[in-house]
Tab-separated table of C-alpha atoms in Angstrom:
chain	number	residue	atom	x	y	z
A	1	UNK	CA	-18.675	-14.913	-29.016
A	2	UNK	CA	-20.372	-15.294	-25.873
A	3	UNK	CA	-22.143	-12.239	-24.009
A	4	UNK	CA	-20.112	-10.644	-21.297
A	5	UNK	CA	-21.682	-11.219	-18.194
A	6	UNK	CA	-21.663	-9.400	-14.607
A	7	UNK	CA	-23.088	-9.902	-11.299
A	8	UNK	CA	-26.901	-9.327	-11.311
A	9	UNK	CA	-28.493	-10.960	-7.809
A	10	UNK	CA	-27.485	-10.878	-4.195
A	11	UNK	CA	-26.077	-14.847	-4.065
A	12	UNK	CA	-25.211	-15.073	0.369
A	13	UNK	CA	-25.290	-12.555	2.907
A	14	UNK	CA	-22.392	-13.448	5.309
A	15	UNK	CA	-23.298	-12.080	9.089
A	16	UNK	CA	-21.126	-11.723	12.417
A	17	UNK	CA	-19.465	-8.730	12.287
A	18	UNK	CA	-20.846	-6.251	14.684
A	19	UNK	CA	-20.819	-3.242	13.332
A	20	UNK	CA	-19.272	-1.430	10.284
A	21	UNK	CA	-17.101	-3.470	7.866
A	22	UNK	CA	-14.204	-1.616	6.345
A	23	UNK	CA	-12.654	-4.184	4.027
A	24	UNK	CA	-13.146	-7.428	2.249
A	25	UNK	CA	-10.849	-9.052	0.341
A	26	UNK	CA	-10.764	-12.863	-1.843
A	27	UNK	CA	-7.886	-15.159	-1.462
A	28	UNK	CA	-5.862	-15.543	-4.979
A	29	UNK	CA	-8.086	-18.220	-6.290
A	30	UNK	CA	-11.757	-16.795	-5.460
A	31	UNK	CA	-12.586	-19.942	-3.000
A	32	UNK	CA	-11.870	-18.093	0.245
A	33	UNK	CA	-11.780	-14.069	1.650
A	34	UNK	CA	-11.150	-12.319	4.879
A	35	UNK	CA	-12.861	-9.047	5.814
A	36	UNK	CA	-12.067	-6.492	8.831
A	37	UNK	CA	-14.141	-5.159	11.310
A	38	UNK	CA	-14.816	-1.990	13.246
A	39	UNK	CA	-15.441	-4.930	15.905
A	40	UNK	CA	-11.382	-5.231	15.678
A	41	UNK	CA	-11.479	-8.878	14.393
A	42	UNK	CA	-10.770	-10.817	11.082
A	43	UNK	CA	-12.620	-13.028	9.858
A	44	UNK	CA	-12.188	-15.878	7.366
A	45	UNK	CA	-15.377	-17.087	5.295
A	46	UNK	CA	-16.229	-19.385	2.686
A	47	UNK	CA	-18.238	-16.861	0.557
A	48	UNK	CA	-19.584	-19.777	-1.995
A	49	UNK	CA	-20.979	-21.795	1.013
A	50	UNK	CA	-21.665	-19.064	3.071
A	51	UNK	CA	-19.510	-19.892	6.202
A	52	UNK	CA	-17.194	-18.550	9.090
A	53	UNK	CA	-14.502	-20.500	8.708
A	54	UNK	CA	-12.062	-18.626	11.645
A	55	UNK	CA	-12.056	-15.709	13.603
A	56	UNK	CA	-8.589	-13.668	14.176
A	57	UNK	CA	-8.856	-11.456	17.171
A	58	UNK	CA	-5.658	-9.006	18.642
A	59	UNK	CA	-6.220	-5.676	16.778
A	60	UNK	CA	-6.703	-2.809	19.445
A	61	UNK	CA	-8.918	-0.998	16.863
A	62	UNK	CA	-11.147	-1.237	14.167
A	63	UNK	CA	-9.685	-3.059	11.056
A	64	UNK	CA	-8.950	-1.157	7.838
A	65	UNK	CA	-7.662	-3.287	5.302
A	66	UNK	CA	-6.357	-7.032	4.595
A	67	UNK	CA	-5.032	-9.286	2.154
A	68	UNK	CA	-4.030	-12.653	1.431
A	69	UNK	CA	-0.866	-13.874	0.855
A	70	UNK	CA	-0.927	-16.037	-2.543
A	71	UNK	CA	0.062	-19.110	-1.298
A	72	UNK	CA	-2.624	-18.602	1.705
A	73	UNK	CA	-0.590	-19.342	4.081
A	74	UNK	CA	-0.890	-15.851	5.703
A	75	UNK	CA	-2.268	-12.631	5.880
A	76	UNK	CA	-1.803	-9.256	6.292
A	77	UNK	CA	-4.320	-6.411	8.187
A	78	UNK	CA	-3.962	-3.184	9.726
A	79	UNK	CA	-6.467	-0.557	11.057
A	80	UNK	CA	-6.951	2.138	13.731
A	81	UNK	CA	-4.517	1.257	16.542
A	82	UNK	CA	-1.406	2.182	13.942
A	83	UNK	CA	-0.454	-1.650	13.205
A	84	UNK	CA	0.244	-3.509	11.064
A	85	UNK	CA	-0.317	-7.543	11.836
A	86	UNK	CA	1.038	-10.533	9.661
A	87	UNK	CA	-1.106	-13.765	10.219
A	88	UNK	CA	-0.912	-17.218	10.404
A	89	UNK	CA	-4.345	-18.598	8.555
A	90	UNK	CA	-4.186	-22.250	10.080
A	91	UNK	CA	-3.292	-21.372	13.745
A	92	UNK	CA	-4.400	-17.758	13.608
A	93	UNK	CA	-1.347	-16.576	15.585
A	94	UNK	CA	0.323	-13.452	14.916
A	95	UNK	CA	3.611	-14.118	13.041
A	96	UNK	CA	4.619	-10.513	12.723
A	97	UNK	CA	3.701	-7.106	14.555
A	98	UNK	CA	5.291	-4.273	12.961
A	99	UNK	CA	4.786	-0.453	14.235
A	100	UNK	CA	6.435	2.127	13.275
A	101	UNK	CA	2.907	4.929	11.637
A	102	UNK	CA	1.978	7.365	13.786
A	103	UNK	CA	-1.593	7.595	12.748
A	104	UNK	CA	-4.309	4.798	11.151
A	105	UNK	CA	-3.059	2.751	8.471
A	106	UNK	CA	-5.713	2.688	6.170
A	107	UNK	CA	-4.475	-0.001	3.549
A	108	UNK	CA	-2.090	-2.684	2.852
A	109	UNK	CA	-0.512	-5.295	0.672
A	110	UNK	CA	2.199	-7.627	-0.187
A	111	UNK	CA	4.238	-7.971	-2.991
A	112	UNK	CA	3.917	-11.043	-5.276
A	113	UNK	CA	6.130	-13.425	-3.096
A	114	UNK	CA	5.116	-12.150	0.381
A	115	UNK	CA	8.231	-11.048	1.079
A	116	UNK	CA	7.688	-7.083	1.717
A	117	UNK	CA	4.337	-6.024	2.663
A	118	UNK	CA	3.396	-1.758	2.014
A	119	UNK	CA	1.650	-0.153	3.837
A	120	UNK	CA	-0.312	3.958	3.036
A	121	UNK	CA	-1.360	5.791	6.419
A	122	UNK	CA	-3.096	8.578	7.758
A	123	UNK	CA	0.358	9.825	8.600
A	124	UNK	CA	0.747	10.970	4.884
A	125	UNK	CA	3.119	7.748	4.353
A	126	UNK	CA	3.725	4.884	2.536
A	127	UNK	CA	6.351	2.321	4.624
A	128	UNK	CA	7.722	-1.036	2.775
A	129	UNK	CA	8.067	-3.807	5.902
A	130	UNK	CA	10.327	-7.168	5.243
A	131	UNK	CA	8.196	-9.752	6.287
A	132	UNK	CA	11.136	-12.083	6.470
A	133	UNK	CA	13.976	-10.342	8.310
A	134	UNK	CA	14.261	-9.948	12.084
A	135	UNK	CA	14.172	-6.206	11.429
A	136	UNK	CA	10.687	-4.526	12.814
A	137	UNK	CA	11.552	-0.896	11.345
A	138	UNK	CA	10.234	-0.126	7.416
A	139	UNK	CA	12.944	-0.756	5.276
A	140	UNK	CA	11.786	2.291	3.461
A	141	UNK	CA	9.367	5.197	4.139
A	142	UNK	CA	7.913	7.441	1.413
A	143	UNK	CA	6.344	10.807	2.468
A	144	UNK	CA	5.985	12.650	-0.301
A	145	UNK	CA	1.571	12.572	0.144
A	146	UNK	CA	0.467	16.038	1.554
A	147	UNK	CA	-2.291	14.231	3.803
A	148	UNK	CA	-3.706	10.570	4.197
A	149	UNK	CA	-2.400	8.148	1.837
A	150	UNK	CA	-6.043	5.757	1.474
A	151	UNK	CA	-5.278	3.560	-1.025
A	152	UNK	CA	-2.379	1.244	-2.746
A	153	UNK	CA	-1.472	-0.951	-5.464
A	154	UNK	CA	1.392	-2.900	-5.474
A	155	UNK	CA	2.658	-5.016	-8.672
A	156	UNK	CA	5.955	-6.139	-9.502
A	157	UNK	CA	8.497	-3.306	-8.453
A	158	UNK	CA	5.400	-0.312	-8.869
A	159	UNK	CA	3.914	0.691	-5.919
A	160	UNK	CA	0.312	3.189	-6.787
A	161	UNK	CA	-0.884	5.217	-3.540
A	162	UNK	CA	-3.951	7.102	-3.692
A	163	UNK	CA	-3.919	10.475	-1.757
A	164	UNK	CA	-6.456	12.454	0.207
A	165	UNK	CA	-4.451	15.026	-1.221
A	166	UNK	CA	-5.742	15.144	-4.894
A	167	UNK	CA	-2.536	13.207	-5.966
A	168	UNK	CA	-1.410	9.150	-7.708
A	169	UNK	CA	2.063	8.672	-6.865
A	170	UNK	CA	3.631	5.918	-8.802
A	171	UNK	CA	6.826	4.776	-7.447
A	172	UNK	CA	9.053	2.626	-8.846
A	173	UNK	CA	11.439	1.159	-6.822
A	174	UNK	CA	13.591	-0.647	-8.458
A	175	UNK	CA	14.441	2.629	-10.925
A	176	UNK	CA	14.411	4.918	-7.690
A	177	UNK	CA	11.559	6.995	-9.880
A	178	UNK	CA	8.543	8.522	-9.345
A	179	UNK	CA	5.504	9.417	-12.041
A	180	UNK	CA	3.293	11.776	-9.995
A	181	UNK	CA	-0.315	12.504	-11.440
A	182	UNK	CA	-2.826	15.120	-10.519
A	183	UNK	CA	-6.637	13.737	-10.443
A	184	UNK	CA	-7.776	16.946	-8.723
A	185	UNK	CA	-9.846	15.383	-6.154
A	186	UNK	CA	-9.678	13.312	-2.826
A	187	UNK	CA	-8.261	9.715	-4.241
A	188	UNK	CA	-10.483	7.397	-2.010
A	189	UNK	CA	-9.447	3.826	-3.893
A	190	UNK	CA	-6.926	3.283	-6.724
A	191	UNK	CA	-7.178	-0.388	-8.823
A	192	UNK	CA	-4.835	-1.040	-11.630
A	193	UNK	CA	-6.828	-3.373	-14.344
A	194	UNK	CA	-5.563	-7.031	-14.530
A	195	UNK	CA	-3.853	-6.269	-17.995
A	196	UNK	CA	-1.870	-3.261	-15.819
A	197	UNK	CA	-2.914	-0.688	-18.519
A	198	UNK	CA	-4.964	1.287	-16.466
A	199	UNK	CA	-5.507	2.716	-13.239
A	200	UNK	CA	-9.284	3.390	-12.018
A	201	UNK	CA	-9.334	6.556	-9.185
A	202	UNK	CA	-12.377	6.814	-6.994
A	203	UNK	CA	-12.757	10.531	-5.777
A	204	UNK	CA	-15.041	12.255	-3.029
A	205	UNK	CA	-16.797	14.009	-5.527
A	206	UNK	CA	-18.673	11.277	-6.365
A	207	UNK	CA	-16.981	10.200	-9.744
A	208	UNK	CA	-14.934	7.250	-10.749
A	209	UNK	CA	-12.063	7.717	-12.921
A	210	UNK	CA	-10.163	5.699	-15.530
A	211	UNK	CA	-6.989	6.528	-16.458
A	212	UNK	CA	-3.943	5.616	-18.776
A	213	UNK	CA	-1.451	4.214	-16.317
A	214	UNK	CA	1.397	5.048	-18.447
A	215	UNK	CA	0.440	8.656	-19.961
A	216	UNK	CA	-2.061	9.813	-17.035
A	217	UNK	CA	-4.720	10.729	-19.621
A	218	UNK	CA	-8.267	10.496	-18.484
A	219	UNK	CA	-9.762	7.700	-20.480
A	220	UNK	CA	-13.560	7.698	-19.103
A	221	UNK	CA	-15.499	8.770	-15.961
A	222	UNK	CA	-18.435	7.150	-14.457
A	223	UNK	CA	-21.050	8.116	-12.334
A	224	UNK	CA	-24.469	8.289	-10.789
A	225	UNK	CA	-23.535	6.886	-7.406
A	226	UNK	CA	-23.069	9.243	-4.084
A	227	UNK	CA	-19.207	9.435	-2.776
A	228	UNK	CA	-18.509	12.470	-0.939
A	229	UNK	CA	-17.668	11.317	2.775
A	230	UNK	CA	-16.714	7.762	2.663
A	231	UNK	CA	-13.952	5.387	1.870
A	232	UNK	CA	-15.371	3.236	-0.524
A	233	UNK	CA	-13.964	1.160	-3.254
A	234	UNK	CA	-14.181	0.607	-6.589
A	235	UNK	CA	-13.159	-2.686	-8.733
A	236	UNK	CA	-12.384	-3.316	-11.904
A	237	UNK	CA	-14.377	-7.141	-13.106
A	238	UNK	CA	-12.190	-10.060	-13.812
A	239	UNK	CA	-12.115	-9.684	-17.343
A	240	UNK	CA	-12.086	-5.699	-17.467
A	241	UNK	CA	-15.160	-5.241	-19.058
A	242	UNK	CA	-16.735	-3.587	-16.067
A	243	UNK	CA	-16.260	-0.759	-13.412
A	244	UNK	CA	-17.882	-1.325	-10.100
A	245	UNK	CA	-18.112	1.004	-6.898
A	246	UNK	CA	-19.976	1.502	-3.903
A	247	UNK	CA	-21.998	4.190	-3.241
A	248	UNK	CA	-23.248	5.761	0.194
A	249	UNK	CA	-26.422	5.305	-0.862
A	250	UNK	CA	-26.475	1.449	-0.253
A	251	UNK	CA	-26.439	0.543	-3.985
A	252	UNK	CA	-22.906	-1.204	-6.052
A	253	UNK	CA	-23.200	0.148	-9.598
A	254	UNK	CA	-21.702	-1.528	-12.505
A	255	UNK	CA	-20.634	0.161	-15.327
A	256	UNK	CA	-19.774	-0.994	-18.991
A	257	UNK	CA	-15.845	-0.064	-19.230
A	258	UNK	CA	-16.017	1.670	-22.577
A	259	UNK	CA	-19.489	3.468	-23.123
A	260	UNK	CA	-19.416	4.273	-18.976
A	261	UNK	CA	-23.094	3.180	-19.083
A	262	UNK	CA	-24.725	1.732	-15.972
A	263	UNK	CA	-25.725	-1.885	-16.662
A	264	UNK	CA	-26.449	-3.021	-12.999
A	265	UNK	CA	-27.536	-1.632	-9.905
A	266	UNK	CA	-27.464	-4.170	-6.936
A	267	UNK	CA	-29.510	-3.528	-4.365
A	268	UNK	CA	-30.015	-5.395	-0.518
A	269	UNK	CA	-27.733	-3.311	1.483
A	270	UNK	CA	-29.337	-0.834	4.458
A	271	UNK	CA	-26.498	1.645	4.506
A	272	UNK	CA	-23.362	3.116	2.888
A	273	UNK	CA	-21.026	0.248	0.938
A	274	UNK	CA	-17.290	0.129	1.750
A	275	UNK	CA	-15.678	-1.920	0.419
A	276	UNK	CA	-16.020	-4.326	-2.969
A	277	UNK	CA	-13.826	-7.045	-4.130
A	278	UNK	CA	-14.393	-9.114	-7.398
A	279	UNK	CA	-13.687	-12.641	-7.657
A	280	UNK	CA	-10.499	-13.246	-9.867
A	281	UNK	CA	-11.955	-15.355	-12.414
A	282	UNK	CA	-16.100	-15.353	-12.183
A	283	UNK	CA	-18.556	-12.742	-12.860
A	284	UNK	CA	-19.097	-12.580	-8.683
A	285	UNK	CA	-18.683	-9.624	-6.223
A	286	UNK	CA	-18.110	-9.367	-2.282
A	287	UNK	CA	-19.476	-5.981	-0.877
A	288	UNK	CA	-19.639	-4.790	2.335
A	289	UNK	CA	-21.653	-2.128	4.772
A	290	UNK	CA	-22.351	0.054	7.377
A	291	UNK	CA	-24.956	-2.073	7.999
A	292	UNK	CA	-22.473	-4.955	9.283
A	293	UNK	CA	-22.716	-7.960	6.402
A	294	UNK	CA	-21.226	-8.921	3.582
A	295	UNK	CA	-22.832	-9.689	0.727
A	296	UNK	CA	-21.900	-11.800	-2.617
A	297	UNK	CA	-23.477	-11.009	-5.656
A	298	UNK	CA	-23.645	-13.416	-8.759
């Protein structure tokens, strides 16, 4: 049995942002990802080669969260001026604007065929859009968050959203049900591992969290990083072996899954991480900063 391996050594650092970099996201296959900027654009790299590939400009505000359709034919972003903006990748027009928060939109995603995206907002709500109708309005709205919803998962006919408010809400939507569960903290980033076993809960009280998806039992905590006033993310690795998050203090620490023992600390960025996205099928990370790059780690 070979060794398990993990990301070890900064690989590229990808530059042209200006400023702060919420979000960065791979493509379904690893070989391309988009991140979003407090400069308002999107941007399209290469992360292997290190290259801008395309720039995607019309947000009013600073951009929040993205991601890739699977078929990479489009994708998704929203951010700071309340929308929420579906993207053609080859001619980087806007195919869709939909409105409809009243307050940031902090995350976003589409379902497996592209055909609804969900959204979580500052407004305390999560909003299901259908990409392919003519209708502009959510075709449902969830409120049941008692402040910011900052994080979502969405898989099959389960849709996870994180809460500022201490809470997971799991809705299924196909059963009209919902599994509520307590974590007791501000939720800054939920993941569901790839097996969909188990969700991972980053809190502002500078802990990461793994939990039973089905039961809600705490499974294992991890810390030693600094999370108290930032949105930052936390990944499970490809395989689920590993736990990964930012910290504030400029560091992404990786933790072995099971004994919740630190067995990496990368090192290179000059401020606070945001966001972190693991390649789907390599031992590779993307990170990103206040300090305005992107960095992949191998």
């Amino acid at each position: 049995m070979e060794p398990k391996s993990y990301p070890t050594k900064e690989a590229i650092v990808l530059r042209g942002h200006h400023g702060s970099i919420p979000v960065v996201r791979f493509n379904a296959n690893g070989n391309y990802c988009a991140s979003g900027g407090n400069d308002r654009t999107v941007r399209l790299w290469n992360p292997a080669k290190g290259t801008l590939i395309k720039t995607y400009s019309g947000h009013g505000h600073e951009v929040l969260d993205v991601d890739i359709a699977k078929d990479n034919s489009k994708f998704a972003s929203c951010g700071g001026d309340r929308m929420v903006f579906s993207w053609d990748v080859a001619t980087g027009r806007t195919i869709r604007k939909f409105r409809g928060h009243e307050a940031r939109v902090n995350c976003i995603r589409y379902n497996d065929e592209a055909a609804v995206l969900v959204t979580g907002s500052y407004d305390r709500t999560v909003k299901i859009w259908d990409t392919r109708s003519n209708n502009y309005n959510a075709i449902q709205v969830m409120d049941e968050a008692k402040d910011s919803v900052s994080s979502i998962v969405v898989t099959g006919h389960e849709i996870v959203a994180a809460s500022i408010d201490g809470y997971i809400r799991n809705y299924d939507v196909r059963m009209g049900r919902l599994h509520i569960d307590c974590i007791g903290q501000p939720v800054a980033c939920v993941r569901m591992s790839h097996d969909g076993n188990c969700l991972l809960a980053s809190t502002l009280d500078s802990h990461v969290r793994l939990f039973d998806k089905s039961t809600g039992e705490l499974l294992n905590e991890y810390k030693g990083h600094k999370n108290s006033d930032f949105k930052i993310d936390s990944a499970f690795s490809h395989d689920d072996a590993y736990v990964l998050s930012g910290s504030e203090t400029g560091i992404v620490s990786i933790w072995d899954l099971v004994d919740a023992k630190v067995v990496a600390s990368l090192r290179g960025h000059a401020g606070a991480i945001l966001s972190l996205d693991y390649h789907p099928k390599e031992p590779a990370v993307l990170s990103t900063s206040v300090d305005g790059t992107i960095r992949l780690w191998r």
